[in-house]
Amino acid sequence: MSRHVQVTFDAHDPRALSSFWCEVLGYVHPGPPGVDLPEGADPLAAWDEFLARIGVPAEQRDSRSAIEDPEGNGPRLFFQQVPEDKTAKNRVHLDIRVAPGLRAEQRMAALEAECDRLVALGATRVRRCEPAPPMSAGFIVMTDPEGNEFCLD
């Protein structure tokens, strides 16, 4: 029997980091429990209203956030506020598959285009690793706005 996976990120600003990853992955913020969101409603605004209604103090309302695959296939990502800074390289990172089926320069051009889009959203480009067949098709190493490393693959 397989298991469902949730990937958890430690963050200083869970809402901002989850919003960044929504854009990277095409994910969505789910609505609060028991709240039916109308089409086009802002789930983050719904969360603000929900948390205020149940008495969560304003200074604690950005302590957690989550995003989900709208098609229900990918893992849920959970973001939790922590006081400490990131001090070392990730031991686990995400590989974002943005060029399936592409090879050589066509693949690297697709990775570069996505890299440019994510830099505009707050990511940082770390380095490009050129294709080295047969073991590597090439990739770009990046960090998210809080310094978590990931790869465009």
JSON list of C-alpha atoms in Angstrom, two decimals:
[
{"chain": "A", "resi": 1, "resn": "MET", "atom": "CA", "xyz": [0.00, 0.00, 0.00]},
{"chain": "A", "resi": 2, "resn": "SER", "atom": "CA", "xyz": [1.42, 3.38, -0.97]},
{"chain": "A", "resi": 3, "resn": "ARG", "atom": "CA", "xyz": [1.34, 6.42, 1.33]},
{"chain": "A", "resi": 4, "resn": "HIS", "atom": "CA", "xyz": [0.38, 10.02, 0.72]},
{"chain": "A", "resi": 5, "resn": "VAL", "atom": "CA", "xyz": [3.19, 12.51, 1.25]},
{"chain": "A", "resi": 6, "resn": "GLN", "atom": "CA", "xyz": [3.14, 16.03, 2.63]},
{"chain": "A", "resi": 7, "resn": "VAL", "atom": "CA", "xyz": [6.31, 18.09, 2.19]},
{"chain": "A", "resi": 8, "resn": "THR", "atom": "CA", "xyz": [6.90, 20.54, 5.06]},
{"chain": "A", "resi": 9, "resn": "PHE", "atom": "CA", "xyz": [8.91, 23.75, 4.77]},
{"chain": "A", "resi": 10, "resn": "ASP", "atom": "CA", "xyz": [10.20, 25.75, 7.74]},
{"chain": "A", "resi": 11, "resn": "ALA", "atom": "CA", "xyz": [9.70, 29.44, 6.97]},
{"chain": "A", "resi": 12, "resn": "HIS", "atom": "CA", "xyz": [9.85, 32.94, 8.37]},
{"chain": "A", "resi": 13, "resn": "ASP", "atom": "CA", "xyz": [6.82, 33.99, 6.30]},
{"chain": "A", "resi": 14, "resn": "PRO", "atom": "CA", "xyz": [4.65, 30.94, 5.53]},
{"chain": "A", "resi": 15, "resn": "ARG", "atom": "CA", "xyz": [2.03, 32.90, 3.55]},
{"chain": "A", "resi": 16, "resn": "ALA", "atom": "CA", "xyz": [4.57, 34.53, 1.23]},
{"chain": "A", "resi": 17, "resn": "LEU", "atom": "CA", "xyz": [6.56, 31.32, 0.74]},
{"chain": "A", "resi": 18, "resn": "SER", "atom": "CA", "xyz": [3.42, 29.26, 0.04]},
{"chain": "A", "resi": 19, "resn": "SER", "atom": "CA", "xyz": [2.29, 31.89, -2.47]},
{"chain": "A", "resi": 20, "resn": "PHE", "atom": "CA", "xyz": [5.66, 31.64, -4.24]},
{"chain": "A", "resi": 21, "resn": "TRP", "atom": "CA", "xyz": [5.38, 27.83, -4.45]},
{"chain": "A", "resi": 22, "resn": "CYS", "atom": "CA", "xyz": [1.77, 28.13, -5.72]},
{"chain": "A", "resi": 23, "resn": "GLU", "atom": "CA", "xyz": [3.17, 30.02, -8.71]},
{"chain": "A", "resi": 24, "resn": "VAL", "atom": "CA", "xyz": [6.02, 27.55, -9.22]},
{"chain": "A", "resi": 25, "resn": "LEU", "atom": "CA", "xyz": [3.85, 24.44, -9.15]},
{"chain": "A", "resi": 26, "resn": "GLY", "atom": "CA", "xyz": [0.43, 25.64, -10.31]},
{"chain": "A", "resi": 27, "resn": "TYR", "atom": "CA", "xyz": [-0.98, 24.71, -6.88]},
{"chain": "A", "resi": 28, "resn": "VAL", "atom": "CA", "xyz": [-3.75, 26.46, -4.92]},
{"chain": "A", "resi": 29, "resn": "HIS", "atom": "CA", "xyz": [-4.34, 27.47, -1.32]},
{"chain": "A", "resi": 30, "resn": "PRO", "atom": "CA", "xyz": [-7.21, 25.36, 0.02]},
{"chain": "A", "resi": 31, "resn": "GLY", "atom": "CA", "xyz": [-10.05, 27.11, 1.81]},
{"chain": "A", "resi": 32, "resn": "PRO", "atom": "CA", "xyz": [-10.56, 26.88, 5.57]},
{"chain": "A", "resi": 33, "resn": "PRO", "atom": "CA", "xyz": [-12.33, 23.83, 7.03]},
{"chain": "A", "resi": 34, "resn": "GLY", "atom": "CA", "xyz": [-16.08, 23.95, 6.56]},
{"chain": "A", "resi": 35, "resn": "VAL", "atom": "CA", "xyz": [-15.96, 26.99, 4.26]},
{"chain": "A", "resi": 36, "resn": "ASP", "atom": "CA", "xyz": [-17.25, 26.65, 0.70]},
{"chain": "A", "resi": 37, "resn": "LEU", "atom": "CA", "xyz": [-15.40, 29.20, -1.39]},
{"chain": "A", "resi": 38, "resn": "PRO", "atom": "CA", "xyz": [-17.30, 30.64, -4.35]},
{"chain": "A", "resi": 39, "resn": "GLU", "atom": "CA", "xyz": [-15.56, 30.55, -7.74]},
{"chain": "A", "resi": 40, "resn": "GLY", "atom": "CA", "xyz": [-12.86, 33.22, -7.87]},
{"chain": "A", "resi": 41, "resn": "ALA", "atom": "CA", "xyz": [-12.83, 33.87, -4.10]},
{"chain": "A", "resi": 42, "resn": "ASP", "atom": "CA", "xyz": [-9.49, 34.61, -2.45]},
{"chain": "A", "resi": 43, "resn": "PRO", "atom": "CA", "xyz": [-8.67, 31.65, -0.18]},
{"chain": "A", "resi": 44, "resn": "LEU", "atom": "CA", "xyz": [-6.13, 33.69, 1.82]},
{"chain": "A", "resi": 45, "resn": "ALA", "atom": "CA", "xyz": [-8.77, 36.33, 2.61]},
{"chain": "A", "resi": 46, "resn": "ALA", "atom": "CA", "xyz": [-11.12, 33.50, 3.62]},
{"chain": "A", "resi": 47, "resn": "TRP", "atom": "CA", "xyz": [-8.43, 32.18, 5.96]},
{"chain": "A", "resi": 48, "resn": "ASP", "atom": "CA", "xyz": [-7.98, 35.66, 7.50]},
{"chain": "A", "resi": 49, "resn": "GLU", "atom": "CA", "xyz": [-11.73, 35.86, 8.17]},
{"chain": "A", "resi": 50, "resn": "PHE", "atom": "CA", "xyz": [-11.88, 32.29, 9.49]},
{"chain": "A", "resi": 51, "resn": "LEU", "atom": "CA", "xyz": [-8.91, 32.74, 11.85]},
{"chain": "A", "resi": 52, "resn": "ALA", "atom": "CA", "xyz": [-10.32, 36.02, 13.19]},
{"chain": "A", "resi": 53, "resn": "ARG", "atom": "CA", "xyz": [-13.73, 34.39, 13.71]},
{"chain": "A", "resi": 54, "resn": "ILE", "atom": "CA", "xyz": [-12.27, 31.52, 15.75]},
{"chain": "A", "resi": 55, "resn": "GLY", "atom": "CA", "xyz": [-10.16, 33.91, 17.85]},
{"chain": "A", "resi": 56, "resn": "VAL", "atom": "CA", "xyz": [-6.64, 33.34, 16.55]},
{"chain": "A", "resi": 57, "resn": "PRO", "atom": "CA", "xyz": [-4.62, 36.46, 17.49]},
{"chain": "A", "resi": 58, "resn": "ALA", "atom": "CA", "xyz": [-3.53, 38.58, 14.51]},
{"chain": "A", "resi": 59, "resn": "GLU", "atom": "CA", "xyz": [0.18, 37.99, 15.23]},
{"chain": "A", "resi": 60, "resn": "GLN", "atom": "CA", "xyz": [-0.32, 34.21, 14.90]},
{"chain": "A", "resi": 61, "resn": "ARG", "atom": "CA", "xyz": [-2.29, 34.18, 11.65]},
{"chain": "A", "resi": 62, "resn": "ASP", "atom": "CA", "xyz": [0.78, 33.81, 9.44]},
{"chain": "A", "resi": 63, "resn": "SER", "atom": "CA", "xyz": [2.25, 30.94, 11.43]},
{"chain": "A", "resi": 64, "resn": "ARG", "atom": "CA", "xyz": [1.09, 28.26, 8.96]},
{"chain": "A", "resi": 65, "resn": "SER", "atom": "CA", "xyz": [0.03, 27.89, 5.36]},
{"chain": "A", "resi": 66, "resn": "ALA", "atom": "CA", "xyz": [-0.59, 25.04, 2.94]},
{"chain": "A", "resi": 67, "resn": "ILE", "atom": "CA", "xyz": [-0.99, 24.51, -0.77]},
{"chain": "A", "resi": 68, "resn": "GLU", "atom": "CA", "xyz": [-2.41, 21.62, -2.75]},
{"chain": "A", "resi": 69, "resn": "ASP", "atom": "CA", "xyz": [-2.40, 20.27, -6.28]},
{"chain": "A", "resi": 70, "resn": "PRO", "atom": "CA", "xyz": [-5.80, 21.31, -7.69]},
{"chain": "A", "resi": 71, "resn": "GLU", "atom": "CA", "xyz": [-5.97, 17.98, -9.55]},
{"chain": "A", "resi": 72, "resn": "GLY", "atom": "CA", "xyz": [-5.19, 16.01, -6.38]},
{"chain": "A", "resi": 73, "resn": "ASN", "atom": "CA", "xyz": [-2.14, 14.22, -7.81]},
{"chain": "A", "resi": 74, "resn": "GLY", "atom": "CA", "xyz": [0.86, 15.92, -6.25]},
{"chain": "A", "resi": 75, "resn": "PRO", "atom": "CA", "xyz": [1.83, 16.08, -2.58]},
{"chain": "A", "resi": 76, "resn": "ARG", "atom": "CA", "xyz": [0.43, 18.74, -0.26]},
{"chain": "A", "resi": 77, "resn": "LEU", "atom": "CA", "xyz": [3.00, 21.34, 0.81]},
{"chain": "A", "resi": 78, "resn": "PHE", "atom": "CA", "xyz": [2.83, 22.69, 4.37]},
{"chain": "A", "resi": 79, "resn": "PHE", "atom": "CA", "xyz": [4.67, 25.80, 5.55]},
{"chain": "A", "resi": 80, "resn": "GLN", "atom": "CA", "xyz": [5.31, 26.36, 9.26]},
{"chain": "A", "resi": 81, "resn": "GLN", "atom": "CA", "xyz": [6.79, 29.43, 10.89]},
{"chain": "A", "resi": 82, "resn": "VAL", "atom": "CA", "xyz": [10.07, 28.93, 12.73]},
{"chain": "A", "resi": 83, "resn": "PRO", "atom": "CA", "xyz": [12.22, 31.54, 14.46]},
{"chain": "A", "resi": 84, "resn": "GLU", "atom": "CA", "xyz": [15.63, 30.31, 13.33]},
{"chain": "A", "resi": 85, "resn": "ASP", "atom": "CA", "xyz": [17.33, 31.13, 10.04]},
{"chain": "A", "resi": 86, "resn": "LYS", "atom": "CA", "xyz": [18.26, 28.51, 7.48]},
{"chain": "A", "resi": 87, "resn": "THR", "atom": "CA", "xyz": [21.94, 27.89, 8.17]},
{"chain": "A", "resi": 88, "resn": "ALA", "atom": "CA", "xyz": [23.00, 25.06, 5.84]},
{"chain": "A", "resi": 89, "resn": "LYS", "atom": "CA", "xyz": [22.25, 23.37, 2.54]},
{"chain": "A", "resi": 90, "resn": "ASN", "atom": "CA", "xyz": [18.99, 21.43, 2.30]},
{"chain": "A", "resi": 91, "resn": "ARG", "atom": "CA", "xyz": [19.30, 17.69, 2.88]},
{"chain": "A", "resi": 92, "resn": "VAL", "atom": "CA", "xyz": [16.19, 17.23, 0.68]},
{"chain": "A", "resi": 93, "resn": "HIS", "atom": "CA", "xyz": [15.17, 19.42, -2.22]},
{"chain": "A", "resi": 94, "resn": "LEU", "atom": "CA", "xyz": [12.49, 19.49, -4.88]},
{"chain": "A", "resi": 95, "resn": "ASP", "atom": "CA", "xyz": [13.20, 18.84, -8.56]},
{"chain": "A", "resi": 96, "resn": "ILE", "atom": "CA", "xyz": [10.66, 20.74, -10.64]},
{"chain": "A", "resi": 97, "resn": "ARG", "atom": "CA", "xyz": [10.09, 18.94, -13.95]},
{"chain": "A", "resi": 98, "resn": "VAL", "atom": "CA", "xyz": [9.57, 21.74, -16.47]},
{"chain": "A", "resi": 99, "resn": "ALA", "atom": "CA", "xyz": [10.94, 20.19, -19.65]},
{"chain": "A", "resi": 100, "resn": "PRO", "atom": "CA", "xyz": [9.61, 16.62, -19.92]},
{"chain": "A", "resi": 101, "resn": "GLY", "atom": "CA", "xyz": [10.54, 14.99, -23.20]},
{"chain": "A", "resi": 102, "resn": "LEU", "atom": "CA", "xyz": [12.83, 17.83, -24.33]},
{"chain": "A", "resi": 103, "resn": "ARG", "atom": "CA", "xyz": [16.53, 17.31, -25.05]},
{"chain": "A", "resi": 104, "resn": "ALA", "atom": "CA", "xyz": [19.71, 19.32, -25.48]},
{"chain": "A", "resi": 105, "resn": "GLU", "atom": "CA", "xyz": [19.33, 23.04, -26.29]},
{"chain": "A", "resi": 106, "resn": "GLN", "atom": "CA", "xyz": [15.55, 22.86, -26.55]},
{"chain": "A", "resi": 107, "resn": "ARG", "atom": "CA", "xyz": [15.43, 21.49, -22.99]},
{"chain": "A", "resi": 108, "resn": "MET", "atom": "CA", "xyz": [17.89, 24.03, -21.64]},
{"chain": "A", "resi": 109, "resn": "ALA", "atom": "CA", "xyz": [15.96, 26.88, -23.32]},
{"chain": "A", "resi": 110, "resn": "ALA", "atom": "CA", "xyz": [12.78, 25.73, -21.55]},
{"chain": "A", "resi": 111, "resn": "LEU", "atom": "CA", "xyz": [14.65, 25.59, -18.23]},
{"chain": "A", "resi": 112, "resn": "GLU", "atom": "CA", "xyz": [16.06, 29.08, -18.82]},
{"chain": "A", "resi": 113, "resn": "ALA", "atom": "CA", "xyz": [12.60, 30.49, -19.59]},
{"chain": "A", "resi": 114, "resn": "GLU", "atom": "CA", "xyz": [11.20, 29.03, -16.36]},
{"chain": "A", "resi": 115, "resn": "CYS", "atom": "CA", "xyz": [14.24, 30.25, -14.45]},
{"chain": "A", "resi": 116, "resn": "ASP", "atom": "CA", "xyz": [13.59, 33.80, -15.67]},
{"chain": "A", "resi": 117, "resn": "ARG", "atom": "CA", "xyz": [9.92, 33.56, -14.62]},
{"chain": "A", "resi": 118, "resn": "LEU", "atom": "CA", "xyz": [10.81, 32.33, -11.14]},
{"chain": "A", "resi": 119, "resn": "VAL", "atom": "CA", "xyz": [13.54, 34.94, -10.63]},
{"chain": "A", "resi": 120, "resn": "ALA", "atom": "CA", "xyz": [10.88, 37.58, -11.31]},
{"chain": "A", "resi": 121, "resn": "LEU", "atom": "CA", "xyz": [8.80, 35.97, -8.52]},
{"chain": "A", "resi": 122, "resn": "GLY", "atom": "CA", "xyz": [11.66, 36.15, -6.00]},
{"chain": "A", "resi": 123, "resn": "ALA", "atom": "CA", "xyz": [13.77, 33.04, -6.65]},
{"chain": "A", "resi": 124, "resn": "THR", "atom": "CA", "xyz": [17.55, 33.19, -7.01]},
{"chain": "A", "resi": 125, "resn": "ARG", "atom": "CA", "xyz": [19.51, 31.43, -9.73]},
{"chain": "A", "resi": 126, "resn": "VAL", "atom": "CA", "xyz": [22.47, 29.52, -8.28]},
{"chain": "A", "resi": 127, "resn": "ARG", "atom": "CA", "xyz": [24.02, 27.75, -11.27]},
{"chain": "A", "resi": 128, "resn": "ARG", "atom": "CA", "xyz": [23.36, 25.99, -14.57]},
{"chain": "A", "resi": 129, "resn": "CYS", "atom": "CA", "xyz": [24.60, 22.43, -15.02]},
{"chain": "A", "resi": 130, "resn": "GLU", "atom": "CA", "xyz": [25.06, 21.54, -18.68]},
{"chain": "A", "resi": 131, "resn": "PRO", "atom": "CA", "xyz": [23.82, 18.27, -20.16]},
{"chain": "A", "resi": 132, "resn": "ALA", "atom": "CA", "xyz": [26.28, 15.41, -19.70]},
{"chain": "A", "resi": 133, "resn": "PRO", "atom": "CA", "xyz": [24.75, 12.37, -21.46]},
{"chain": "A", "resi": 134, "resn": "PRO", "atom": "CA", "xyz": [23.97, 9.70, -20.65]},
{"chain": "A", "resi": 135, "resn": "MET", "atom": "CA", "xyz": [23.79, 10.50, -16.91]},
{"chain": "A", "resi": 136, "resn": "SER", "atom": "CA", "xyz": [22.44, 14.06, -16.89]},
{"chain": "A", "resi": 137, "resn": "ALA", "atom": "CA", "xyz": [20.14, 15.93, -19.24]},
{"chain": "A", "resi": 138, "resn": "GLY", "atom": "CA", "xyz": [21.11, 19.25, -17.62]},
{"chain": "A", "resi": 139, "resn": "PHE", "atom": "CA", "xyz": [19.41, 21.31, -14.91]},
{"chain": "A", "resi": 140, "resn": "ILE", "atom": "CA", "xyz": [19.39, 24.69, -13.16]},
{"chain": "A", "resi": 141, "resn": "VAL", "atom": "CA", "xyz": [19.90, 25.01, -9.40]},
{"chain": "A", "resi": 142, "resn": "MET", "atom": "CA", "xyz": [17.86, 27.75, -7.71]},
{"chain": "A", "resi": 143, "resn": "THR", "atom": "CA", "xyz": [16.75, 28.91, -4.27]},
{"chain": "A", "resi": 144, "resn": "ASP", "atom": "CA", "xyz": [13.31, 30.09, -3.23]},
{"chain": "A", "resi": 145, "resn": "PRO", "atom": "CA", "xyz": [12.82, 33.47, -1.50]},
{"chain": "A", "resi": 146, "resn": "GLU", "atom": "CA", "xyz": [13.85, 31.99, 1.87]},
{"chain": "A", "resi": 147, "resn": "GLY", "atom": "CA", "xyz": [16.96, 30.22, 0.55]},
{"chain": "A", "resi": 148, "resn": "ASN", "atom": "CA", "xyz": [15.61, 26.67, 0.10]},
{"chain": "A", "resi": 149, "resn": "GLU", "atom": "CA", "xyz": [17.41, 24.98, -2.77]},
{"chain": "A", "resi": 150, "resn": "PHE", "atom": "CA", "xyz": [15.50, 23.38, -5.64]},
{"chain": "A", "resi": 151, "resn": "CYS", "atom": "CA", "xyz": [16.27, 22.38, -9.22]},
{"chain": "A", "resi": 152, "resn": "LEU", "atom": "CA", "xyz": [14.61, 23.01, -12.54]},
{"chain": "A", "resi": 153, "resn": "ASP", "atom": "CA", "xyz": [14.93, 19.67, -14.23]}
]
